[in-house]
Short mmCIF file of C-alpha atoms in Angstrom, two decimals:
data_model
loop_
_atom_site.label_atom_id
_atom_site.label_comp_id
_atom_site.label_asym_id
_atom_site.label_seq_id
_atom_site.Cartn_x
_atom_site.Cartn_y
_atom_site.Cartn_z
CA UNK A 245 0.00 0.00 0.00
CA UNK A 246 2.78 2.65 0.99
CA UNK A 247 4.71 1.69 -2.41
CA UNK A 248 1.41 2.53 -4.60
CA UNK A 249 1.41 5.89 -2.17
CA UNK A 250 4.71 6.54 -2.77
CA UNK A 251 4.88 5.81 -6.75
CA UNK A 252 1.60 8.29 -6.61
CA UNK A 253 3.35 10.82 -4.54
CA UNK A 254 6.19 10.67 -7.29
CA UNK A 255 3.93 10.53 -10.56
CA UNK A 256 2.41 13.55 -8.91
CA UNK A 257 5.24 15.73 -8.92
CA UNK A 258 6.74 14.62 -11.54
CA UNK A 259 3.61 15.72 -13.78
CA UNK A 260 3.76 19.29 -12.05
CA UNK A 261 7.02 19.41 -13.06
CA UNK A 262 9.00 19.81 -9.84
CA UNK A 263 12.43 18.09 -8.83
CA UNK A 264 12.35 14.71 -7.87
CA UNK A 265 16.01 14.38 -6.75
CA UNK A 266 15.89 15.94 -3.55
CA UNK A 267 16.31 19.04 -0.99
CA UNK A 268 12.88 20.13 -0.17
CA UNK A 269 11.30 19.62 3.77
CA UNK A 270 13.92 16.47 4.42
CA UNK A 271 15.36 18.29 7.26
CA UNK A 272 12.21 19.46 9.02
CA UNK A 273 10.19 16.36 8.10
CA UNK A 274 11.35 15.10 11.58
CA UNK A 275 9.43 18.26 13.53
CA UNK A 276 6.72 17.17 10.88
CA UNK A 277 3.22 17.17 12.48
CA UNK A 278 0.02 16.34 10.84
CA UNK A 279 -2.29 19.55 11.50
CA UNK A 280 -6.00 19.79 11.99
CA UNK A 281 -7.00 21.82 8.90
CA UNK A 282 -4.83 18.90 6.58
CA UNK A 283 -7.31 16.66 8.52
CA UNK A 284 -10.77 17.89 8.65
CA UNK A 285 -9.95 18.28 4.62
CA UNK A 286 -9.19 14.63 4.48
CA UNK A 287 -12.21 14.16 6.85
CA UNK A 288 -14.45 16.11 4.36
CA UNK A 289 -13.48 13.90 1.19
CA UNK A 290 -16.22 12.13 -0.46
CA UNK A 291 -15.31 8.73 0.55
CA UNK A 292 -15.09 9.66 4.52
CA UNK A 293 -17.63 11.83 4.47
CA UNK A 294 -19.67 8.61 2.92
CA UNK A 295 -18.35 5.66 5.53
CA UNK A 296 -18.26 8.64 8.54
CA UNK A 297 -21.93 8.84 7.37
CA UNK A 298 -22.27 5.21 7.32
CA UNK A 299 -21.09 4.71 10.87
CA UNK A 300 -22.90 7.99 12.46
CA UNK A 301 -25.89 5.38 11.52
CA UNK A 302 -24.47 2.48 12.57
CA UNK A 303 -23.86 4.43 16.04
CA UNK A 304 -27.23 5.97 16.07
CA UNK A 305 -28.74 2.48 15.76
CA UNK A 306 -26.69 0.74 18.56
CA UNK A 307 -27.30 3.57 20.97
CA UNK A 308 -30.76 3.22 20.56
CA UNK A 309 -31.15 -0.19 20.53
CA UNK A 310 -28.99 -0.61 23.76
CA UNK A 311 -30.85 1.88 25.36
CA UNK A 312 -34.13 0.03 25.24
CA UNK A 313 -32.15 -2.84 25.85
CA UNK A 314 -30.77 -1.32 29.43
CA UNK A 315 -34.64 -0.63 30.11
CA UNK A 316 -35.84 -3.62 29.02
CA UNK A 317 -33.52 -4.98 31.18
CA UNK A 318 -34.00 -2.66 34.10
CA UNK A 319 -30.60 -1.03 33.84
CA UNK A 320 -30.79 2.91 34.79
CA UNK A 321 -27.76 4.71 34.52
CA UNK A 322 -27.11 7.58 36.59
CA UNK A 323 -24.57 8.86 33.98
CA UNK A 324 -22.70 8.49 30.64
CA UNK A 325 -20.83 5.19 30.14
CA UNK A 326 -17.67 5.61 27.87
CA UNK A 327 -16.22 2.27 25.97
CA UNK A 328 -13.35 3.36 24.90
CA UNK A 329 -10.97 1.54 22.36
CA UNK A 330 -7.14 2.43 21.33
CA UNK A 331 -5.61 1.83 17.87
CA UNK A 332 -3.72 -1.22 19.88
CA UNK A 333 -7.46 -2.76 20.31
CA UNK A 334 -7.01 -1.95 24.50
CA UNK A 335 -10.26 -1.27 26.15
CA UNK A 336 -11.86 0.60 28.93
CA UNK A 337 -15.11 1.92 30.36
CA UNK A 338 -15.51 4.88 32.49
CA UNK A 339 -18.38 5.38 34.40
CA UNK A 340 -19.49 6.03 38.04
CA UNK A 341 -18.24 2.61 40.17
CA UNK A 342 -22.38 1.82 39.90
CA UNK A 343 -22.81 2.59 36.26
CA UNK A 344 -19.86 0.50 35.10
CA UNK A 345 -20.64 -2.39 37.18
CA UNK A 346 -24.11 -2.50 35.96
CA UNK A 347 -22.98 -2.31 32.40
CA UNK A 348 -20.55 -5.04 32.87
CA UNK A 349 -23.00 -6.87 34.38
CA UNK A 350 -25.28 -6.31 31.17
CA UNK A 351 -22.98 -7.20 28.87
CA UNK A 352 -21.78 -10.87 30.41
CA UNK A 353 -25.72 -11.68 30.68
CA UNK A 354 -26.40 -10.35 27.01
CA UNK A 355 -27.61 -12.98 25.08
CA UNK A 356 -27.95 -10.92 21.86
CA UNK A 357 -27.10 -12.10 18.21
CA UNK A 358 -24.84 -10.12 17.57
CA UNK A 359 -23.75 -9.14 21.38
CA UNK A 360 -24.04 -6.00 22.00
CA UNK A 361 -20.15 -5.98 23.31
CA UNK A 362 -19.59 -7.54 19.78
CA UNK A 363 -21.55 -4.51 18.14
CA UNK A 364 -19.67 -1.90 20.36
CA UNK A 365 -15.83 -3.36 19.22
CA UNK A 366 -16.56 -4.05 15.72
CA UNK A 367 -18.04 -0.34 15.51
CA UNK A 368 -14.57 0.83 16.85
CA UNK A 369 -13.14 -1.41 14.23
CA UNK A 370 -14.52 0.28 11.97
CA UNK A 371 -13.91 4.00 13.38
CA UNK A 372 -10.15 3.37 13.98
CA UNK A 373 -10.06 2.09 10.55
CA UNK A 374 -11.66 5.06 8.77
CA UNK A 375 -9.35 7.19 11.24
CA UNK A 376 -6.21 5.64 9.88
CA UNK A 377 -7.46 6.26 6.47
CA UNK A 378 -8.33 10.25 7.06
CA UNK A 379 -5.06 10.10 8.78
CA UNK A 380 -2.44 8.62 5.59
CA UNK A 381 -4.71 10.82 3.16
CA UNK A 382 -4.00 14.12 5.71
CA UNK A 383 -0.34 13.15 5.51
CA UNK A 384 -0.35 12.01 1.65
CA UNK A 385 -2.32 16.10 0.98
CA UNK A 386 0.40 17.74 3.82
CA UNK A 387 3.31 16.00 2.36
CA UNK A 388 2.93 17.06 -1.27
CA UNK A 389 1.77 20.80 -0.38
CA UNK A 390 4.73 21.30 2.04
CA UNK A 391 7.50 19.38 0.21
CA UNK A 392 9.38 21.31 -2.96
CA UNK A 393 10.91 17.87 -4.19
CA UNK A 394 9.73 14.65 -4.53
CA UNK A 395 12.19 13.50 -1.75
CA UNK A 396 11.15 16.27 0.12
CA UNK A 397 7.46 15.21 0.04
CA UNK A 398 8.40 11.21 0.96
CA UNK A 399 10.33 12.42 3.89
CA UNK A 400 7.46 14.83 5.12
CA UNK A 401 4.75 11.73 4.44
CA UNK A 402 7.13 8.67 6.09
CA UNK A 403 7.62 10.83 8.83
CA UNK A 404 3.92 12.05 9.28
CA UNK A 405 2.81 8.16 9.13
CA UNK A 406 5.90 6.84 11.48
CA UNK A 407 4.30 9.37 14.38
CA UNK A 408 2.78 7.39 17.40
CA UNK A 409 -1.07 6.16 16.77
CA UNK A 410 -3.08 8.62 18.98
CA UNK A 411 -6.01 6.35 17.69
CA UNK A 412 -8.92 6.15 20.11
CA UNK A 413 -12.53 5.48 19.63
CA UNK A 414 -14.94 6.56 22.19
CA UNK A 415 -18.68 5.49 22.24
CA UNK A 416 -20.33 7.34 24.81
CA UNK A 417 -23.74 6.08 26.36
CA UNK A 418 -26.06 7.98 28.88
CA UNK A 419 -29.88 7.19 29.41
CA UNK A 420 -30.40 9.95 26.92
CA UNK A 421 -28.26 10.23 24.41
CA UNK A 422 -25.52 8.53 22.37
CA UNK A 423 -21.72 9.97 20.77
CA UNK A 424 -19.17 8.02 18.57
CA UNK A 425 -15.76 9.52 18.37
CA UNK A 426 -12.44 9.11 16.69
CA UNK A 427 -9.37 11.21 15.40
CA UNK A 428 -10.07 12.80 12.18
CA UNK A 429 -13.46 13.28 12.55
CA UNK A 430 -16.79 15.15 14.17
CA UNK A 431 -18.53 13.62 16.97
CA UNK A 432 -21.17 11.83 15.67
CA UNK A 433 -24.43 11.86 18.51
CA UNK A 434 -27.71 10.62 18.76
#
């Protein structure tokens, strides 16, 4: 995938022209950070804008559902319950000591088809894997606008997509309301 990125990156510059043999942002690539306007435009692009759509349903849906679920059940929560989910698949929930222990309890007795623990991880599946992808096209748009060679611009993108994953997903629950979030996008509630 990062070879068809890079040949891209190359055929790119080469059709506008500019050197591909070096100088450029090589030296600075190292201080290189990806910044919040390069992602909310890579955020906005037709195809994440589609599958953020897509999950801001999916979310919507499972929120709801596990709400009357919890009251079915006779579950109240007295706050929000956040699952939370890093980019190394790690999770946690945080909640008041009664709230998570209730929702644990849920989940372990949830007989569901799909579980509803199933539902919640392969949503964050999902979100951490459109994140990654707003993410490399951020760093494939910064790259070529900030480099002035082609080795300048593969410098700026390796070292943009060597930075540590700050990936976390972050479904939020309260008797009320629902919110999905992940890097690279808007909170998505319900």
């Amino acid at each position: 995938m990062v070879a068809s990125v890079n040949s891209s990156l190359v055929s790119l510059l080469t059709s506008k022209g500019q050197d591909a043999t070096g100088g450029g942002t090589i030296a600075s690539a190292a201080k290189a950070r990806l910044s919040p306007a390069a992602l909310r435009h890579a955020a906005a692009s037709t195809g994440a804008a589609s599958a953020a759509q897509a999950l801001e349903t999916s979310q919507r849906k499972l929120g709801s559902e596990l709400r009357a679920a919890l009251a079915k059940a006779g579950v109240k929560l007295g706050g929000a319950v956040e699952f939370s989910v890093s980019g190394t698949g790690a999770v946690d929930i945080k909640a008041t000591a009664a709230d998570k222990a209730a929702m644990q309890a849920f989940l372990k007795a949830d007989t569901s088809q799909p579980s509803f623990a199933s539902r919640i991880a392969t949503q964050a599946r999902d979100a951490l894997k459109l994140s990654g992808s707003i993410q490399q096209s951020a760093a494939i748009s910064q790259a070529a606008k900030a480099g002035k060679s082609a080795a300048g611009v593969m410098s700026l993108y390796t070292s943009l997509m060597q930075q540590p994953a700050s990936a976390q997903v972050v479904f939020s629950l309260s008797a009320s309301a629902s919110t999905l979030s992940y890097p690279g996008s808007l909170t998505a509630s319900a």
